[in-house]
Amino acid sequence: YKYEWRLEEARRNLLRTHTTSASARMLYQLARQEKFSPVKYFSIDRVFRNESLDATHLAEFHQVEGVVADRGLTLGHLMGILRQFFTKLGITQLRFKPAYNPYTEPSMEVFSYHKGLKKWVEVGNSGVFRP
């Protein structure tokens, strides 16, 4: 970004903004296996963002992240897993919308209808890792 890098700035504490580092660590371990075996990894943790607070954005929330690795999985499998996950949370009205994520293709945002707000709100993001 063409700014001056400073060691004292790099050493400052920062509240976690996402849980992706846990998934990256698991994918690295998976790639190092001599023989591939299907896996499911999930992490749940508290994250913090510098957001303007409103009915759909908070500065602190829990992020759920999952990685399912196997041969022959499709976007349909991902949509089924997401439907099952949200249904178990009591969220049944879902819509999927194509989205851009730098490391997945295809990628989707997940929306649910919020009766109180009387509108569709984003409840998740997802994608299929590129091979």
Short mmCIF file of N, CA and C in Angstrom, two decimals:
data_model
loop_
_atom_site.label_atom_id
_atom_site.label_comp_id
_atom_site.label_asym_id
_atom_site.label_seq_id
_atom_site.Cartn_x
_atom_site.Cartn_y
_atom_site.Cartn_z
N TYR A 1 0.80 -1.20 0.00
CA TYR A 1 0.00 0.00 0.00
C TYR A 1 0.85 1.27 0.00
N LYS A 2 2.13 1.12 -0.16
CA LYS A 2 3.07 2.22 -0.29
C LYS A 2 3.11 3.14 0.92
N TYR A 3 2.90 2.56 2.10
CA TYR A 3 3.05 3.35 3.31
C TYR A 3 4.36 2.94 3.98
N GLU A 4 4.83 3.76 4.89
CA GLU A 4 6.08 3.45 5.59
C GLU A 4 5.82 2.41 6.67
N TRP A 5 6.48 1.25 6.57
CA TRP A 5 6.33 0.18 7.54
C TRP A 5 7.13 0.52 8.79
N ARG A 6 6.50 0.30 9.96
CA ARG A 6 7.18 0.59 11.23
C ARG A 6 7.04 -0.61 12.17
N LEU A 7 8.16 -1.05 12.74
CA LEU A 7 8.16 -2.20 13.64
C LEU A 7 7.23 -1.97 14.83
N GLU A 8 7.25 -0.79 15.41
CA GLU A 8 6.40 -0.54 16.59
C GLU A 8 4.92 -0.66 16.24
N GLU A 9 4.55 -0.31 15.04
CA GLU A 9 3.16 -0.47 14.61
C GLU A 9 2.82 -1.95 14.42
N ALA A 10 3.73 -2.71 13.83
CA ALA A 10 3.52 -4.13 13.60
C ALA A 10 3.41 -4.92 14.90
N ARG A 11 4.00 -4.44 15.97
CA ARG A 11 3.97 -5.13 17.26
C ARG A 11 2.75 -4.79 18.11
N ARG A 12 1.95 -3.86 17.66
CA ARG A 12 0.76 -3.48 18.43
C ARG A 12 -0.25 -4.62 18.46
N ASN A 13 -0.98 -4.71 19.56
CA ASN A 13 -2.05 -5.70 19.66
C ASN A 13 -3.22 -5.29 18.77
N LEU A 14 -3.88 -6.28 18.22
CA LEU A 14 -5.04 -6.05 17.36
C LEU A 14 -6.08 -7.10 17.68
N LEU A 15 -7.31 -6.68 17.88
CA LEU A 15 -8.38 -7.63 18.09
C LEU A 15 -8.60 -8.43 16.81
N ARG A 16 -8.88 -9.73 16.94
CA ARG A 16 -9.05 -10.61 15.78
C ARG A 16 -10.23 -10.13 14.92
N THR A 17 -10.01 -9.98 13.63
CA THR A 17 -11.06 -9.50 12.72
C THR A 17 -11.72 -10.63 11.94
N HIS A 18 -11.13 -11.83 11.97
CA HIS A 18 -11.74 -13.00 11.30
C HIS A 18 -11.07 -14.26 11.82
N THR A 19 -11.65 -15.42 11.51
CA THR A 19 -11.10 -16.70 11.97
C THR A 19 -10.40 -17.46 10.86
N THR A 20 -10.18 -16.83 9.74
CA THR A 20 -9.63 -17.51 8.57
C THR A 20 -8.26 -18.12 8.85
N SER A 21 -7.49 -17.58 9.77
CA SER A 21 -6.18 -18.14 10.06
C SER A 21 -6.29 -19.58 10.56
N ALA A 22 -7.35 -19.92 11.31
CA ALA A 22 -7.54 -21.29 11.77
C ALA A 22 -7.80 -22.22 10.58
N SER A 23 -8.62 -21.79 9.63
CA SER A 23 -8.88 -22.60 8.44
C SER A 23 -7.63 -22.77 7.60
N ALA A 24 -6.85 -21.71 7.46
CA ALA A 24 -5.62 -21.79 6.68
C ALA A 24 -4.65 -22.79 7.31
N ARG A 25 -4.57 -22.79 8.63
CA ARG A 25 -3.70 -23.74 9.32
C ARG A 25 -4.15 -25.18 9.08
N MET A 26 -5.46 -25.41 9.12
CA MET A 26 -5.99 -26.75 8.88
C MET A 26 -5.76 -27.20 7.43
N LEU A 27 -5.94 -26.28 6.48
CA LEU A 27 -5.69 -26.62 5.08
C LEU A 27 -4.22 -26.95 4.84
N TYR A 28 -3.34 -26.24 5.51
CA TYR A 28 -1.91 -26.51 5.40
C TYR A 28 -1.60 -27.92 5.92
N GLN A 29 -2.17 -28.27 7.07
CA GLN A 29 -1.96 -29.61 7.60
C GLN A 29 -2.51 -30.67 6.67
N LEU A 30 -3.67 -30.41 6.09
CA LEU A 30 -4.28 -31.35 5.14
C LEU A 30 -3.38 -31.56 3.92
N ALA A 31 -2.82 -30.47 3.41
CA ALA A 31 -1.96 -30.55 2.23
C ALA A 31 -0.67 -31.32 2.51
N ARG A 32 -0.23 -31.36 3.76
CA ARG A 32 1.01 -32.04 4.11
C ARG A 32 0.82 -33.54 4.33
N GLN A 33 -0.41 -34.01 4.37
CA GLN A 33 -0.66 -35.44 4.57
C GLN A 33 -0.12 -36.23 3.38
N GLU A 34 0.46 -37.40 3.66
CA GLU A 34 0.95 -38.24 2.56
C GLU A 34 -0.21 -38.79 1.75
N LYS A 35 -1.27 -39.22 2.44
CA LYS A 35 -2.44 -39.77 1.76
C LYS A 35 -3.65 -38.92 2.13
N PHE A 36 -4.36 -38.44 1.12
CA PHE A 36 -5.54 -37.59 1.37
C PHE A 36 -6.64 -38.40 2.03
N SER A 37 -7.27 -37.79 3.02
CA SER A 37 -8.47 -38.37 3.62
C SER A 37 -9.48 -37.24 3.80
N PRO A 38 -10.76 -37.51 3.51
CA PRO A 38 -11.79 -36.47 3.65
C PRO A 38 -11.85 -35.95 5.09
N VAL A 39 -12.09 -34.65 5.24
CA VAL A 39 -12.14 -34.03 6.57
C VAL A 39 -13.22 -32.96 6.62
N LYS A 40 -13.63 -32.64 7.85
CA LYS A 40 -14.51 -31.51 8.13
C LYS A 40 -13.90 -30.75 9.29
N TYR A 41 -13.59 -29.47 9.07
CA TYR A 41 -13.03 -28.61 10.12
C TYR A 41 -14.00 -27.45 10.35
N PHE A 42 -14.24 -27.14 11.60
CA PHE A 42 -15.10 -26.01 11.92
C PHE A 42 -14.49 -25.22 13.07
N SER A 43 -14.59 -23.91 13.01
CA SER A 43 -14.13 -23.07 14.11
C SER A 43 -15.20 -22.03 14.41
N ILE A 44 -15.33 -21.73 15.68
CA ILE A 44 -16.26 -20.69 16.14
C ILE A 44 -15.48 -19.81 17.09
N ASP A 45 -15.47 -18.52 16.83
CA ASP A 45 -14.74 -17.63 17.73
C ASP A 45 -15.30 -16.22 17.62
N ARG A 46 -14.99 -15.43 18.62
CA ARG A 46 -15.42 -14.04 18.65
C ARG A 46 -14.47 -13.20 17.82
N VAL A 47 -15.04 -12.30 17.01
CA VAL A 47 -14.24 -11.40 16.18
C VAL A 47 -14.74 -9.97 16.37
N PHE A 48 -13.90 -9.04 15.95
CA PHE A 48 -14.19 -7.62 16.17
C PHE A 48 -13.95 -6.85 14.88
N ARG A 49 -14.84 -5.94 14.55
CA ARG A 49 -14.70 -5.11 13.36
C ARG A 49 -14.96 -3.66 13.72
N ASN A 50 -14.33 -2.76 12.99
CA ASN A 50 -14.59 -1.33 13.16
C ASN A 50 -15.77 -0.98 12.26
N GLU A 51 -16.97 -1.21 12.74
CA GLU A 51 -18.19 -1.04 11.95
C GLU A 51 -19.04 0.10 12.51
N SER A 52 -19.79 0.72 11.63
CA SER A 52 -20.85 1.62 12.08
C SER A 52 -22.00 0.73 12.51
N LEU A 53 -22.45 0.88 13.74
CA LEU A 53 -23.48 0.00 14.28
C LEU A 53 -24.84 0.32 13.70
N ASP A 54 -25.53 -0.74 13.29
CA ASP A 54 -26.93 -0.63 12.86
C ASP A 54 -27.58 -1.98 13.08
N ALA A 55 -28.78 -2.17 12.57
CA ALA A 55 -29.53 -3.40 12.82
C ALA A 55 -28.85 -4.63 12.22
N THR A 56 -27.95 -4.47 11.26
CA THR A 56 -27.31 -5.62 10.62
C THR A 56 -25.80 -5.65 10.80
N HIS A 57 -25.23 -4.72 11.53
CA HIS A 57 -23.77 -4.69 11.75
C HIS A 57 -23.46 -4.44 13.22
N LEU A 58 -22.57 -5.25 13.76
CA LEU A 58 -22.09 -5.07 15.12
C LEU A 58 -20.57 -4.98 15.10
N ALA A 59 -20.01 -4.39 16.12
CA ALA A 59 -18.55 -4.31 16.22
C ALA A 59 -17.97 -5.62 16.75
N GLU A 60 -18.78 -6.41 17.42
CA GLU A 60 -18.33 -7.68 18.00
C GLU A 60 -19.36 -8.75 17.68
N PHE A 61 -18.91 -9.88 17.16
CA PHE A 61 -19.83 -10.97 16.84
C PHE A 61 -19.07 -12.28 16.80
N HIS A 62 -19.78 -13.37 16.66
CA HIS A 62 -19.15 -14.69 16.56
C HIS A 62 -19.11 -15.10 15.09
N GLN A 63 -17.97 -15.56 14.65
CA GLN A 63 -17.82 -16.04 13.29
C GLN A 63 -17.72 -17.56 13.33
N VAL A 64 -18.49 -18.21 12.48
CA VAL A 64 -18.45 -19.65 12.31
C VAL A 64 -17.82 -19.90 10.96
N GLU A 65 -16.78 -20.71 10.95
CA GLU A 65 -16.10 -20.99 9.69
C GLU A 65 -15.93 -22.49 9.57
N GLY A 66 -16.15 -23.01 8.39
CA GLY A 66 -16.01 -24.44 8.18
C GLY A 66 -15.31 -24.74 6.87
N VAL A 67 -14.59 -25.85 6.88
CA VAL A 67 -13.95 -26.36 5.67
C VAL A 67 -14.31 -27.83 5.56
N VAL A 68 -14.88 -28.21 4.44
CA VAL A 68 -15.17 -29.61 4.16
C VAL A 68 -14.34 -29.97 2.94
N ALA A 69 -13.48 -30.97 3.08
CA ALA A 69 -12.59 -31.35 1.98
C ALA A 69 -12.84 -32.81 1.60
N ASP A 70 -13.13 -33.02 0.32
CA ASP A 70 -13.30 -34.36 -0.23
C ASP A 70 -13.25 -34.25 -1.74
N ARG A 71 -13.16 -35.35 -2.38
CA ARG A 71 -13.17 -35.35 -3.85
C ARG A 71 -14.61 -35.34 -4.34
N GLY A 72 -14.85 -34.65 -5.45
CA GLY A 72 -16.16 -34.67 -6.08
C GLY A 72 -17.22 -33.78 -5.46
N LEU A 73 -16.86 -32.91 -4.56
CA LEU A 73 -17.84 -32.00 -3.96
C LEU A 73 -18.20 -30.90 -4.95
N THR A 74 -19.46 -30.46 -4.90
CA THR A 74 -19.96 -29.45 -5.83
C THR A 74 -20.56 -28.28 -5.07
N LEU A 75 -20.95 -27.25 -5.80
CA LEU A 75 -21.65 -26.12 -5.20
C LEU A 75 -22.96 -26.58 -4.55
N GLY A 76 -23.60 -27.55 -5.14
CA GLY A 76 -24.83 -28.11 -4.56
C GLY A 76 -24.60 -28.70 -3.18
N HIS A 77 -23.47 -29.37 -2.99
CA HIS A 77 -23.13 -29.89 -1.67
C HIS A 77 -22.98 -28.75 -0.67
N LEU A 78 -22.28 -27.69 -1.08
CA LEU A 78 -22.08 -26.54 -0.20
C LEU A 78 -23.42 -25.92 0.19
N MET A 79 -24.31 -25.75 -0.77
CA MET A 79 -25.62 -25.16 -0.49
C MET A 79 -26.41 -26.05 0.47
N GLY A 80 -26.30 -27.37 0.31
CA GLY A 80 -26.98 -28.30 1.21
C GLY A 80 -26.46 -28.21 2.63
N ILE A 81 -25.13 -28.13 2.78
CA ILE A 81 -24.52 -28.00 4.11
C ILE A 81 -24.99 -26.70 4.77
N LEU A 82 -25.01 -25.60 3.98
CA LEU A 82 -25.43 -24.31 4.54
C LEU A 82 -26.90 -24.34 4.94
N ARG A 83 -27.75 -24.95 4.11
CA ARG A 83 -29.17 -25.05 4.46
C ARG A 83 -29.36 -25.85 5.75
N GLN A 84 -28.64 -26.96 5.86
CA GLN A 84 -28.75 -27.78 7.06
C GLN A 84 -28.26 -27.02 8.29
N PHE A 85 -27.15 -26.32 8.17
CA PHE A 85 -26.60 -25.55 9.29
C PHE A 85 -27.59 -24.49 9.75
N PHE A 86 -28.07 -23.68 8.83
CA PHE A 86 -28.98 -22.59 9.22
C PHE A 86 -30.32 -23.12 9.72
N THR A 87 -30.80 -24.22 9.16
CA THR A 87 -32.05 -24.82 9.63
C THR A 87 -31.92 -25.25 11.08
N LYS A 88 -30.76 -25.80 11.45
CA LYS A 88 -30.55 -26.20 12.85
C LYS A 88 -30.52 -25.00 13.79
N LEU A 89 -30.24 -23.82 13.25
CA LEU A 89 -30.30 -22.59 14.05
C LEU A 89 -31.70 -21.97 14.04
N GLY A 90 -32.62 -22.58 13.30
CA GLY A 90 -33.98 -22.05 13.21
C GLY A 90 -34.16 -21.04 12.08
N ILE A 91 -33.18 -20.93 11.22
CA ILE A 91 -33.24 -20.00 10.08
C ILE A 91 -33.54 -20.81 8.84
N THR A 92 -34.77 -20.68 8.33
CA THR A 92 -35.18 -21.55 7.22
C THR A 92 -35.40 -20.80 5.90
N GLN A 93 -35.67 -19.52 5.96
CA GLN A 93 -35.87 -18.75 4.73
C GLN A 93 -34.52 -18.26 4.25
N LEU A 94 -33.95 -18.93 3.24
CA LEU A 94 -32.62 -18.58 2.75
C LEU A 94 -32.63 -18.26 1.26
N ARG A 95 -31.74 -17.38 0.89
CA ARG A 95 -31.45 -17.08 -0.51
C ARG A 95 -29.94 -17.08 -0.69
N PHE A 96 -29.49 -17.53 -1.84
CA PHE A 96 -28.06 -17.52 -2.16
C PHE A 96 -27.84 -16.57 -3.33
N LYS A 97 -26.80 -15.76 -3.22
CA LYS A 97 -26.50 -14.76 -4.25
C LYS A 97 -25.02 -14.90 -4.64
N PRO A 98 -24.73 -14.94 -5.94
CA PRO A 98 -23.31 -15.01 -6.35
C PRO A 98 -22.54 -13.83 -5.77
N ALA A 99 -21.29 -14.08 -5.40
CA ALA A 99 -20.45 -13.05 -4.81
C ALA A 99 -19.01 -13.26 -5.26
N TYR A 100 -18.17 -12.29 -4.93
CA TYR A 100 -16.74 -12.42 -5.21
C TYR A 100 -15.99 -12.58 -3.90
N ASN A 101 -15.20 -13.63 -3.81
CA ASN A 101 -14.24 -13.83 -2.73
C ASN A 101 -12.91 -14.15 -3.41
N PRO A 102 -11.81 -13.60 -2.93
CA PRO A 102 -10.54 -13.78 -3.64
C PRO A 102 -10.02 -15.21 -3.70
N TYR A 103 -10.42 -16.07 -2.77
CA TYR A 103 -9.83 -17.42 -2.75
C TYR A 103 -10.81 -18.52 -3.10
N THR A 104 -12.05 -18.18 -3.39
CA THR A 104 -13.03 -19.21 -3.74
C THR A 104 -13.71 -18.86 -5.05
N GLU A 105 -14.08 -19.90 -5.78
CA GLU A 105 -14.81 -19.72 -7.04
C GLU A 105 -15.51 -21.04 -7.34
N PRO A 106 -16.84 -21.09 -7.33
CA PRO A 106 -17.77 -19.98 -7.13
C PRO A 106 -17.87 -19.57 -5.66
N SER A 107 -18.40 -18.37 -5.46
CA SER A 107 -18.61 -17.83 -4.13
C SER A 107 -20.06 -17.34 -4.01
N MET A 108 -20.59 -17.38 -2.79
CA MET A 108 -21.98 -16.96 -2.57
C MET A 108 -22.13 -16.23 -1.26
N GLU A 109 -23.03 -15.27 -1.23
CA GLU A 109 -23.51 -14.69 0.02
C GLU A 109 -24.80 -15.41 0.37
N VAL A 110 -25.07 -15.55 1.66
CA VAL A 110 -26.28 -16.22 2.13
C VAL A 110 -27.14 -15.17 2.83
N PHE A 111 -28.40 -15.07 2.43
CA PHE A 111 -29.33 -14.11 3.01
C PHE A 111 -30.51 -14.86 3.64
N SER A 112 -31.05 -14.27 4.70
CA SER A 112 -32.26 -14.79 5.34
C SER A 112 -33.23 -13.63 5.53
N TYR A 113 -34.51 -13.95 5.45
CA TYR A 113 -35.52 -12.91 5.64
C TYR A 113 -35.69 -12.65 7.13
N HIS A 114 -35.55 -11.39 7.52
CA HIS A 114 -35.71 -10.97 8.91
C HIS A 114 -37.09 -10.35 9.06
N LYS A 115 -37.96 -11.03 9.80
CA LYS A 115 -39.35 -10.57 9.94
C LYS A 115 -39.43 -9.21 10.64
N GLY A 116 -38.59 -8.99 11.65
CA GLY A 116 -38.61 -7.72 12.38
C GLY A 116 -38.21 -6.54 11.52
N LEU A 117 -37.17 -6.73 10.70
CA LEU A 117 -36.71 -5.66 9.81
C LEU A 117 -37.50 -5.61 8.51
N LYS A 118 -38.23 -6.70 8.23
CA LYS A 118 -39.02 -6.83 6.99
C LYS A 118 -38.12 -6.69 5.76
N LYS A 119 -36.96 -7.36 5.81
CA LYS A 119 -36.06 -7.36 4.66
C LYS A 119 -35.09 -8.54 4.75
N TRP A 120 -34.44 -8.82 3.62
CA TRP A 120 -33.43 -9.87 3.56
C TRP A 120 -32.11 -9.30 4.07
N VAL A 121 -31.45 -10.03 4.99
CA VAL A 121 -30.17 -9.60 5.54
C VAL A 121 -29.13 -10.70 5.31
N GLU A 122 -27.89 -10.28 5.11
CA GLU A 122 -26.82 -11.26 4.90
C GLU A 122 -26.51 -11.95 6.22
N VAL A 123 -26.49 -13.28 6.18
CA VAL A 123 -26.18 -14.07 7.38
C VAL A 123 -24.92 -14.92 7.18
N GLY A 124 -24.36 -14.89 5.98
CA GLY A 124 -23.17 -15.69 5.75
C GLY A 124 -22.55 -15.45 4.39
N ASN A 125 -21.35 -15.98 4.25
CA ASN A 125 -20.62 -15.92 2.99
C ASN A 125 -19.97 -17.27 2.81
N SER A 126 -19.76 -17.68 1.58
CA SER A 126 -19.25 -19.03 1.35
C SER A 126 -18.59 -19.13 -0.01
N GLY A 127 -17.92 -20.25 -0.22
CA GLY A 127 -17.33 -20.49 -1.53
C GLY A 127 -16.63 -21.82 -1.59
N VAL A 128 -16.28 -22.20 -2.81
CA VAL A 128 -15.56 -23.45 -3.06
C VAL A 128 -14.12 -23.06 -3.34
N PHE A 129 -13.17 -23.62 -2.55
CA PHE A 129 -11.77 -23.31 -2.78
C PHE A 129 -11.35 -23.73 -4.18
N ARG A 130 -10.54 -22.93 -4.80
CA ARG A 130 -9.98 -23.31 -6.08
C ARG A 130 -9.04 -24.50 -5.85
N PRO A 131 -8.97 -25.41 -6.84
CA PRO A 131 -8.09 -26.60 -6.66
C PRO A 131 -6.66 -26.22 -6.38
#
